[in-house]
XYZ file of C-alpha atoms in Angstrom:
528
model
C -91.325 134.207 -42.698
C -94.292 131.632 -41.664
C -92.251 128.939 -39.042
C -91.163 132.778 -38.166
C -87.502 131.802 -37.221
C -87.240 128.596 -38.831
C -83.162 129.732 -39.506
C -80.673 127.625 -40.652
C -77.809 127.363 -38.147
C -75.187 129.263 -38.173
C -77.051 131.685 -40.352
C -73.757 132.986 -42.387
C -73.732 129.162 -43.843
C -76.899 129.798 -45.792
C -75.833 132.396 -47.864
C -72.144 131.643 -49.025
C -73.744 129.025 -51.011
C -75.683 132.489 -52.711
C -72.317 134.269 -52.769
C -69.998 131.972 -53.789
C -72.619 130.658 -56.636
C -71.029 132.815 -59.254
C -67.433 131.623 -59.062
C -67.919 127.957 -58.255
C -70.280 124.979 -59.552
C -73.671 124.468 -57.741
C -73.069 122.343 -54.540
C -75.912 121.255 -52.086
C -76.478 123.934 -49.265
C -76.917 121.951 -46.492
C -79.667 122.850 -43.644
C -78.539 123.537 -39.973
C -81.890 123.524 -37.912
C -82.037 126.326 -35.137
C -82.347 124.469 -31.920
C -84.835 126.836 -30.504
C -87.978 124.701 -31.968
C -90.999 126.844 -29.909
C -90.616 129.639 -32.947
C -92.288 127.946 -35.688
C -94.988 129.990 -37.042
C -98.213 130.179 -34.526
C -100.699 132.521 -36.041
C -102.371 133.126 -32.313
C -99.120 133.977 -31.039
C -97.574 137.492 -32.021
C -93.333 137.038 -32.800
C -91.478 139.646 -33.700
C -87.593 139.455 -35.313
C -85.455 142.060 -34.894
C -82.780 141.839 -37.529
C -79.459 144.081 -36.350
C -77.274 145.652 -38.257
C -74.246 143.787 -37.131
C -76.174 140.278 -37.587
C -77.582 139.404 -34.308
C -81.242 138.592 -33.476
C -83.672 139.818 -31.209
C -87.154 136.897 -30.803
C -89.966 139.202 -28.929
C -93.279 138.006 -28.365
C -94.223 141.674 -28.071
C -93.337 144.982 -29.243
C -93.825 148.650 -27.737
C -93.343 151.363 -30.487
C -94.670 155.309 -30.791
C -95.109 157.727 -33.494
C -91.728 159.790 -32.655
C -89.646 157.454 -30.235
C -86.076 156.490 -32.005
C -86.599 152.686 -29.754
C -88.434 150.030 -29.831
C -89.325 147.646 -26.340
C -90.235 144.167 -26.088
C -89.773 140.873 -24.214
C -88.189 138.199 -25.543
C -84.859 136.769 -26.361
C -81.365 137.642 -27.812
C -78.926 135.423 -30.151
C -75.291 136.390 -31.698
C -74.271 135.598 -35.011
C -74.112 132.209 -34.716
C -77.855 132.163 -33.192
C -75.923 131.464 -30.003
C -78.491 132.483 -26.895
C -76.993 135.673 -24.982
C -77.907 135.761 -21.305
C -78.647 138.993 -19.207
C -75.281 138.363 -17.470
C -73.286 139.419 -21.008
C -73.917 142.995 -19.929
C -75.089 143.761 -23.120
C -76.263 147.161 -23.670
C -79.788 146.139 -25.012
C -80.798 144.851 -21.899
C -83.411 146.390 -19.634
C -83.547 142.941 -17.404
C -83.641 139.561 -18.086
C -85.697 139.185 -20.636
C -86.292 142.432 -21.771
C -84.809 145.000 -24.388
C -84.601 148.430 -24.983
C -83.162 148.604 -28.848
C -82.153 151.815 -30.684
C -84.030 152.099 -34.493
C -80.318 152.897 -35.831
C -79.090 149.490 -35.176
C -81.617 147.466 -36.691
C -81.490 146.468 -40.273
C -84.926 145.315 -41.019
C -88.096 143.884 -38.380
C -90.069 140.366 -39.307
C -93.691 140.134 -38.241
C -96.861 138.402 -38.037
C -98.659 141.015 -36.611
C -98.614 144.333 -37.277
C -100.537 145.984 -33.559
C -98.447 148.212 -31.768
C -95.643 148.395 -34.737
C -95.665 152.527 -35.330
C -93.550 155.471 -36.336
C -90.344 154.673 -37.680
C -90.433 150.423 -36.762
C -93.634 150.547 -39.570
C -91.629 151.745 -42.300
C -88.689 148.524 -41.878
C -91.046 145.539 -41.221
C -91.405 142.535 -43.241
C -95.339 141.550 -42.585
C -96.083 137.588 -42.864
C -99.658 137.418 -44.458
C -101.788 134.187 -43.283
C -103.678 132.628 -46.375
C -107.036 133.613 -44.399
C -106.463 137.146 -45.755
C -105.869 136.430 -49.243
C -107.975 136.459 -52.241
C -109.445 133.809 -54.207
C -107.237 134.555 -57.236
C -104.165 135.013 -55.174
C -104.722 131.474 -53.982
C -105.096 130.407 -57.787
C -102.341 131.948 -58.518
C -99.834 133.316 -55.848
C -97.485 134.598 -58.252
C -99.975 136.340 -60.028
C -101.242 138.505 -56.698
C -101.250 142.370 -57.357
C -98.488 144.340 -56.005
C -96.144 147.003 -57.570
C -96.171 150.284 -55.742
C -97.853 152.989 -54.919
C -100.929 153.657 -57.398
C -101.941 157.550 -58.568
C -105.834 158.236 -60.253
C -106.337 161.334 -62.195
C -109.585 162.420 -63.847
C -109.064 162.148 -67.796
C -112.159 164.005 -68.587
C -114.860 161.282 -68.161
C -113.439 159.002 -65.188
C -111.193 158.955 -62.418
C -108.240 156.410 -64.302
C -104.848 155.363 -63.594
C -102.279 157.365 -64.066
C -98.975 155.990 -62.324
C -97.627 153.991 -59.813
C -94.724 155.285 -58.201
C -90.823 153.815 -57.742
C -91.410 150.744 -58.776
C -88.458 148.763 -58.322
C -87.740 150.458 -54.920
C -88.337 146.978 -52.657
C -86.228 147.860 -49.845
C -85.257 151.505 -48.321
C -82.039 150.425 -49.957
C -83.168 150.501 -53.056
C -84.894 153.792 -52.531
C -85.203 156.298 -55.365
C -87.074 158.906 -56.758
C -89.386 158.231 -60.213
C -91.381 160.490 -62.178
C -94.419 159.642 -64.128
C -96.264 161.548 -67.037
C -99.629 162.026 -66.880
C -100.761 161.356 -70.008
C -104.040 161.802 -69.821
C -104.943 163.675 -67.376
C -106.954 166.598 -67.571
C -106.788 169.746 -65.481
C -109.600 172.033 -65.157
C -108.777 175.694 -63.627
C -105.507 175.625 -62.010
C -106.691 172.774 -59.806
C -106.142 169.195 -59.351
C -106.482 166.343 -56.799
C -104.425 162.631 -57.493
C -106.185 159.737 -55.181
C -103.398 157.578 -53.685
C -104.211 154.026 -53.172
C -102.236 151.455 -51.548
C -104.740 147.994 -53.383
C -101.693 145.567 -52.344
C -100.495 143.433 -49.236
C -97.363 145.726 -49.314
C -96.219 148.222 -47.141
C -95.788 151.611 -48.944
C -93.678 154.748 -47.465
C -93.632 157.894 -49.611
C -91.358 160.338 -49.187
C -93.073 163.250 -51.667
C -95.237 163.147 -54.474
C -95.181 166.655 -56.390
C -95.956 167.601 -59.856
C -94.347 169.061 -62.136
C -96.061 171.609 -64.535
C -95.375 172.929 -67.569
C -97.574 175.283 -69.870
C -99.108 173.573 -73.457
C -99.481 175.570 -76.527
C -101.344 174.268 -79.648
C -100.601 170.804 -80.116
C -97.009 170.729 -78.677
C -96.329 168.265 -75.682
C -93.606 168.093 -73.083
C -91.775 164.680 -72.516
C -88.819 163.575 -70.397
C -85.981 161.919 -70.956
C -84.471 158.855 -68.783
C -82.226 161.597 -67.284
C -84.823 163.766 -66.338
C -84.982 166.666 -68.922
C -88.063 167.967 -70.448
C -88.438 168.874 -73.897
C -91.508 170.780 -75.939
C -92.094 168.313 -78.150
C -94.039 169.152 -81.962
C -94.638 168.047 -85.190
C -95.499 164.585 -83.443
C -95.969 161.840 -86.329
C -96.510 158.411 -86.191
C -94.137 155.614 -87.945
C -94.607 154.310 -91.375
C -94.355 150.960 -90.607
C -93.517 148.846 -87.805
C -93.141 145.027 -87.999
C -92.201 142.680 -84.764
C -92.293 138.994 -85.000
C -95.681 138.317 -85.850
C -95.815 141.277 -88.608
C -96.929 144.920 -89.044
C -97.901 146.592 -85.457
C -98.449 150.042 -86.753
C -101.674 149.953 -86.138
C -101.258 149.004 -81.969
C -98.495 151.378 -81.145
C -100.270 154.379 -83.348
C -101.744 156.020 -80.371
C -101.829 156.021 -76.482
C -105.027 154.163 -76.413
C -104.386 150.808 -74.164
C -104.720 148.818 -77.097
C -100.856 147.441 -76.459
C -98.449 145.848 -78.837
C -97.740 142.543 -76.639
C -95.533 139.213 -77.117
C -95.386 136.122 -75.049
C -92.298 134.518 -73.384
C -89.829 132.487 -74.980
C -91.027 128.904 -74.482
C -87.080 128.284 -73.688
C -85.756 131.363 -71.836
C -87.278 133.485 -70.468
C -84.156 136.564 -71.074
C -84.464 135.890 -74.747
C -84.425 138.541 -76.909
C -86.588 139.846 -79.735
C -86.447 142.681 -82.350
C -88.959 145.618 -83.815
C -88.141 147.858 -86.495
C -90.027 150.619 -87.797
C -89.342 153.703 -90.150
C -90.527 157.462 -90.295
C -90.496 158.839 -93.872
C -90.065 162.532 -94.825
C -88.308 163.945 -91.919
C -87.412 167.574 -92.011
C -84.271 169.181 -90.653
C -83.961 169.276 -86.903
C -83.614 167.323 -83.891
C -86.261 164.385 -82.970
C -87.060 161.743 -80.444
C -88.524 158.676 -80.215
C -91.479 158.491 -77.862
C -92.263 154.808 -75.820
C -95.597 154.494 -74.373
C -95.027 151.216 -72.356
C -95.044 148.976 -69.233
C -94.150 146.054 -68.211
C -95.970 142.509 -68.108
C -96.127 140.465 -64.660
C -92.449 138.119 -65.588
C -90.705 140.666 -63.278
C -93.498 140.498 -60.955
C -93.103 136.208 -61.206
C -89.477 136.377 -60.598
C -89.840 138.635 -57.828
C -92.434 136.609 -56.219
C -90.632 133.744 -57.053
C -87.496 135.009 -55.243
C -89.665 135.330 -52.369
C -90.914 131.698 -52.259
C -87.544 130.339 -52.222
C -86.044 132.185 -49.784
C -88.593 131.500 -47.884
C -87.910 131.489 -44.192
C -84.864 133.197 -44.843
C -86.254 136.356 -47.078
C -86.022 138.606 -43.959
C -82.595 137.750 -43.030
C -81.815 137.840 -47.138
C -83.083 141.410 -46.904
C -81.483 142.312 -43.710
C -77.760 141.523 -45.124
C -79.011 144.200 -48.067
C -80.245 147.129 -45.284
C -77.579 146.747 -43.738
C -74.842 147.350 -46.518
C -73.961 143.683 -48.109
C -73.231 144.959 -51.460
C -72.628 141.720 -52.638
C -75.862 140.714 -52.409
C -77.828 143.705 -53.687
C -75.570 143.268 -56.734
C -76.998 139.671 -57.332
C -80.428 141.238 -56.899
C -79.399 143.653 -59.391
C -78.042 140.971 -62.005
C -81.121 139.493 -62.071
C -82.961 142.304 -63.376
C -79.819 143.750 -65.740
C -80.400 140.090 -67.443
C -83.985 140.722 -68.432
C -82.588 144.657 -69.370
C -84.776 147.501 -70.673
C -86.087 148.681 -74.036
C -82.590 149.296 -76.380
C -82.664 151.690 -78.971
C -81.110 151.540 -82.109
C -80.811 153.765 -84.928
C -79.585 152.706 -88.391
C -77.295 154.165 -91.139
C -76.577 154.388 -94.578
C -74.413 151.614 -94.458
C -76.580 148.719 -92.839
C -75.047 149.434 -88.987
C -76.880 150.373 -86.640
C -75.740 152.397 -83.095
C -78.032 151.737 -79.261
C -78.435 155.398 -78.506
C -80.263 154.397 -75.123
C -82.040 152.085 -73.282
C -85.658 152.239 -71.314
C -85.643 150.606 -67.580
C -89.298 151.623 -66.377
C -89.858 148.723 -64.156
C -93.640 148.119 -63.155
C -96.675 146.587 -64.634
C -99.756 148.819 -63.703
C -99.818 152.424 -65.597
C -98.150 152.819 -68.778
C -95.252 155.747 -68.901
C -94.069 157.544 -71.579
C -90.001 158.212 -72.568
C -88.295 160.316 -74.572
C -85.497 158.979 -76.084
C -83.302 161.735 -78.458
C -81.577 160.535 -81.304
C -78.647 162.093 -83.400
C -78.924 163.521 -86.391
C -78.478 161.278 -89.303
C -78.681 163.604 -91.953
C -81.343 161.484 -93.753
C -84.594 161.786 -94.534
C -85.534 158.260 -93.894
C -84.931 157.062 -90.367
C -84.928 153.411 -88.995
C -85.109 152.834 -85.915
C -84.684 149.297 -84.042
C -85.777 148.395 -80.214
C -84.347 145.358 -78.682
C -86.154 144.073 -75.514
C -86.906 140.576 -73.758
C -89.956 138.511 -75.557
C -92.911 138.766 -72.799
C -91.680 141.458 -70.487
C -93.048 144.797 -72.058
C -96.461 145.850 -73.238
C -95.980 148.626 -76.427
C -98.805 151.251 -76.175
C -97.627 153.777 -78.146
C -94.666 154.764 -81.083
C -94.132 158.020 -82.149
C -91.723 160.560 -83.794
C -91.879 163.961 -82.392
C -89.544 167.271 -83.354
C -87.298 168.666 -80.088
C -88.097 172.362 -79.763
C -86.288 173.247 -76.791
C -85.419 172.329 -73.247
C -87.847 173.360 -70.439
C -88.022 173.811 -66.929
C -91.161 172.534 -64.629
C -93.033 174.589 -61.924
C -92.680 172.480 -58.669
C -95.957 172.139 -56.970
C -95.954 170.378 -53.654
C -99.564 169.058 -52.338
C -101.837 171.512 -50.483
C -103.729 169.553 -48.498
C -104.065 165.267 -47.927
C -107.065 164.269 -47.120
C -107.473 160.726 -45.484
C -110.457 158.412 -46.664
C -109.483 155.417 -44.663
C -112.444 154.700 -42.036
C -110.638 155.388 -38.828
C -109.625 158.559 -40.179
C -112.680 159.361 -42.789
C -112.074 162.863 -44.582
C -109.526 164.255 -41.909
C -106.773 166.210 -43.309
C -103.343 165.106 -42.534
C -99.280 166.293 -42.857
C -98.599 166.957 -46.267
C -95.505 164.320 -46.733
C -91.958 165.250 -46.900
C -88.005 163.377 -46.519
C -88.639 163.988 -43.023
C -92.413 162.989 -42.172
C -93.246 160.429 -45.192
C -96.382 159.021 -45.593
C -96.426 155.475 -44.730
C -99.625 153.298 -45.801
C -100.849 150.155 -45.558
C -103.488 147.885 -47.550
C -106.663 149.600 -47.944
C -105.334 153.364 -47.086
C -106.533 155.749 -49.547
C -105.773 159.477 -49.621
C -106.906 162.163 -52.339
C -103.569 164.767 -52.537
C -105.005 168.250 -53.728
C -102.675 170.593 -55.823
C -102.840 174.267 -56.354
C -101.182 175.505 -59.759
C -99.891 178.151 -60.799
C -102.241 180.430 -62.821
C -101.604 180.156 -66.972
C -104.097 181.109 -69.805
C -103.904 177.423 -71.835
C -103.395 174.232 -70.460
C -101.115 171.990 -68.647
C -98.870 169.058 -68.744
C -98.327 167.249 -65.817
C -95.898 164.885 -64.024
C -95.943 163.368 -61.130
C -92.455 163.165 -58.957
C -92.377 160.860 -56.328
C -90.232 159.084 -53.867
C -90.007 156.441 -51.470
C -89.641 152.692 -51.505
C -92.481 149.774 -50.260
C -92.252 146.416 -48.349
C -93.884 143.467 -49.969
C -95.526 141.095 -47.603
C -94.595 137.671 -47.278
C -97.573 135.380 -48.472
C -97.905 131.668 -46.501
C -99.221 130.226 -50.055
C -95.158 131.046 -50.756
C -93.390 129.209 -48.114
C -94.464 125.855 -49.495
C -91.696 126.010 -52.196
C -88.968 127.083 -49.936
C -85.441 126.386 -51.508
C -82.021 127.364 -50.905
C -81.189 125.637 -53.128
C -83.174 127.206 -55.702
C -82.348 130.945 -54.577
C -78.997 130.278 -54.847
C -79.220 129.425 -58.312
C -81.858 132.298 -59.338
C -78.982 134.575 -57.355
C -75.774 132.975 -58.433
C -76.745 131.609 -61.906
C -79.395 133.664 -63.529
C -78.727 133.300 -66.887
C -79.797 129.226 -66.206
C -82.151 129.552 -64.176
C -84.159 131.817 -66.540
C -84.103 128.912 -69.019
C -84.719 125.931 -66.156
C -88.181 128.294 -65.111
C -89.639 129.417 -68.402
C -92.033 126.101 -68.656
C -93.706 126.959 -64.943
C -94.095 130.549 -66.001
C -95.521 129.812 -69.423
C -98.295 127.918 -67.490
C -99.105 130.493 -65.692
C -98.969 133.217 -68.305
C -102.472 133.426 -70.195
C -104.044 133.722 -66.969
C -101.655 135.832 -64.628
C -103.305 139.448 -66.176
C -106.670 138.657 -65.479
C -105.359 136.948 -61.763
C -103.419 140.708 -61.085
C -105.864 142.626 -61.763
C -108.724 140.682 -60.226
C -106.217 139.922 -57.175
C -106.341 144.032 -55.738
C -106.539 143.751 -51.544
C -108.729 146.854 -52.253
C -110.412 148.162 -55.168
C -110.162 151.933 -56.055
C -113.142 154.143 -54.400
């Protein structure tokens, strides 16, 4: 991003080294300069990249957008392909006159900026921001891999203190990769049939939320409601813990006995970073019936290293990299997608009679800021001993809680949508706002915080709550990155992942004692 169109030339050339990686040996990519040398990174001098759909490239040096216009305007230049210059005399239809452009919002992929005045509306929610190291934090510059980022981030009131709850769709990077996510609540408490989330965007991302309802459901006595990684809620009793549970380093039954952020945690293989480790626990005395198993977990910051990591390499090239995804290169959001399939999710296992055991699911909660909690059900073994196995990567989940719990019966939530949204940001202190929808999302930016009120329905007992969200977020390129970039190197995180998770373990197990305490400490904003 920083030398803002530093591109390789032609552009395709740089990436069939990334697609061809997984069917042919490493070769060198070589490196085709651009000739047009006056767009190197100037932080005094606003450039703006207009990625297209069909490849081309638009260089402004400014950029008229509104609130509801479907265009964007600017001055500036034009290139094909090939980053061949196109001249007013083309008669393309972009052209207003010789220099500038009049561009339709449904024929551009993604935007690439250094500075985001004037950028509104619809042209907000698809730019790539580059962030000058003036704006970063102390331990962001200790540790750029380390910086916090995730998603959007929900606080509740638990009874005592406004906490985290959830951060929303956390693996949604690009509007490609756009999907909804719902959260449980855990321990949130409700008083009357009223409640208020504060939404906080602490990161130097981009964040555009589609909705964020909750779902309701009634308690009675000690019962609880969970959900399943398909989305079905269950009433949930006779909730025991397990009778032992041993990892690698011995008995954790006492860490995973409660949701109480005292987490169950392992570091990284010193060799490989996708290898694979084992815990096995047991629940004596079961009675007849159907059960679950019930995660409390997140994840640790490898994804978040990997991702960044990504980043760095890419480099100059991460906003035409993301371009090809928007704009339906399923080639390459498969590669993205390999990546993470490598480092998987939580597999269950449950054992037999007979020594086998059978994966009855697996847990892909990505994110490493608010712990979520998963229901997975389990067949009936017809024993009154049950094992149960989880296989996950060493160093990329944190264990909070492992439970047992008896499946009543299926239940359906009451939808409630937010009331009102209330703005806290200073240019807009305590001024209501449009409660988001698909149509009119939310779109924030680092700092924004807004308090979403909820009206419930009316129940004698109490509540449990989830919070359904959608949207996706944009991270912002960081100069402290674009020292490392490497084609090289992102062609073989890409094309070879299974080696390239053993060539980077050593740099990430540097950086690993310290990279919690960097994250958190790292927050563009800290919650009000």
């Amino acid at each position: 991003m920083f030398s803002l169109l530093k591109l390789k030339y032609p552009v395709i050339l740089i990436f069939s080294g990334i697609m061809t990686l997984s069917c042919s040996p490493i070769r060198i990519i070589r490196e085709f300069r651009d000739p047009v040398q006056h767009l190197s990174f100037d932080p005094s001098k606003k450039i703006v990249k207009v990625h297209m759909k069909d490849g081309c490239l638009f260089i402004l040096d400014n950029l008229i957008t509104n609130n509801h216009s479907d265009t964007i305007m600017g001055n500036g230049s034009y290139y094909d392909q090939h980053r061949i210059l196109i001249k007013l005399n083309s008669g393309n239809k972009y052209f207003i006159s010789e220099s500038q452009f009049k561009v339709p919002l449904s024929d551009v992929a993604l935007l690439e900026t250094n500075d985001l005045k004037g950028l509104k509306g619809e042209a907000l929610m698809m730019a790539l921001v580059g962030v000058p190291s003036s704006i970063i934090t102390g331990y962001c510059l200790i540790n750029p891999k380390a910086c916090f980022g995730s998603c959007p981030t929900f606080y509740a009131w638990n009874g005592e203190d406004t906490c985290l709850m959830a951060e929303g769709f956390s693996s949604s990077i690009l509007p490609s990769f756009e999907k909804e996510d719902i959260d449980m609540l855990y321990g949130t408490k409700v008083t009357g049939n009223s409640i208020h989330l504060r939404l906080t965007n602490e990161a130097l991302e981009t964040h555009i939320i589609r909705y964020a309802d909750l779902l309701a459901f009634p308690r009675f006595n000690n019962d609880r409601i969970f959900a399943s990684q398909e989305g079905k809620f269950y009433r949930i009793s006779d909730i025991r813990g397990t009778s032992n549970c041993k990892a690698s380093e011995g008995d954790i039954s006492e860490a995973v006995r409660q949701m109480d952020n005292k987490e169950r945690y392992c570091p990284a293989d010193q060799k490989n970073l996708a290898q694979r480790e084992y815990i096995e626990m047991s629940f004596d005395s079961i009675p007849d019936g159907e059960f679950g198993l019930i995660v409390g977990c997140r994840q640790t910051l490898l994804t978040t290293f990997l991702f960044y990591q990504s980043l760095a390499y890419l480099g100059n090239s991460a906003g035409y990299f993301a371009s090809r995804i928007e704009s339906g290169d399923k080639s390459l959001e498969e590669k993205v997608n390999r990546v993470w399939d490598l480092l998987g999710g939580i597999e269950v296992f449950v054992g037999s009679g007979d020594g086998k055991w059978t994966k009855v699911d697996q847990i892909e909660e990505m994110g490493p800021i608010a712990t979520d909690v998963h229901l997975v059900p389990l067949p009936k073994t017809g024993t009154k001993n049950l094992k149960i196995k989880l296989r996950l990567t060493k160093g990329l989940w944190r264990i909070d809680y492992l439970a047992l719990g008896k499946m009543e019966n299926r239940i359906e939530p009451a939808i409630v949508h937010p009331s009102i949204v209330t703005a806290l940001n200073k240019s807009e202190r305590n001024s209501e706002i449009q409660v988001p929808d698909t149509l009119h999302p939310l779109v924030t930016l680092p700092g924004d915080v807004y308090d979403l009120h909820y009206v419930l329905p009316v129940i004698a007992g109490e509540y449990e709550i989830f919070l359904k969200s959608k949207g996706y977020y944009i991270e912002w390129m960081r100069e402290t990155w674009m020292t490392e970039e490497s084609l090289k190197n992102a062609a073989l995180f890409f094309g070879f992942p299974k080696k390239f998770m053993r060539m980077a373990a050593a740099d990430f197990k540097k950086n690993e004692p310290s990279m919690e305490n960097n994250f958190w400490n790292s927050r563009y904003v800290k919650k009000n």
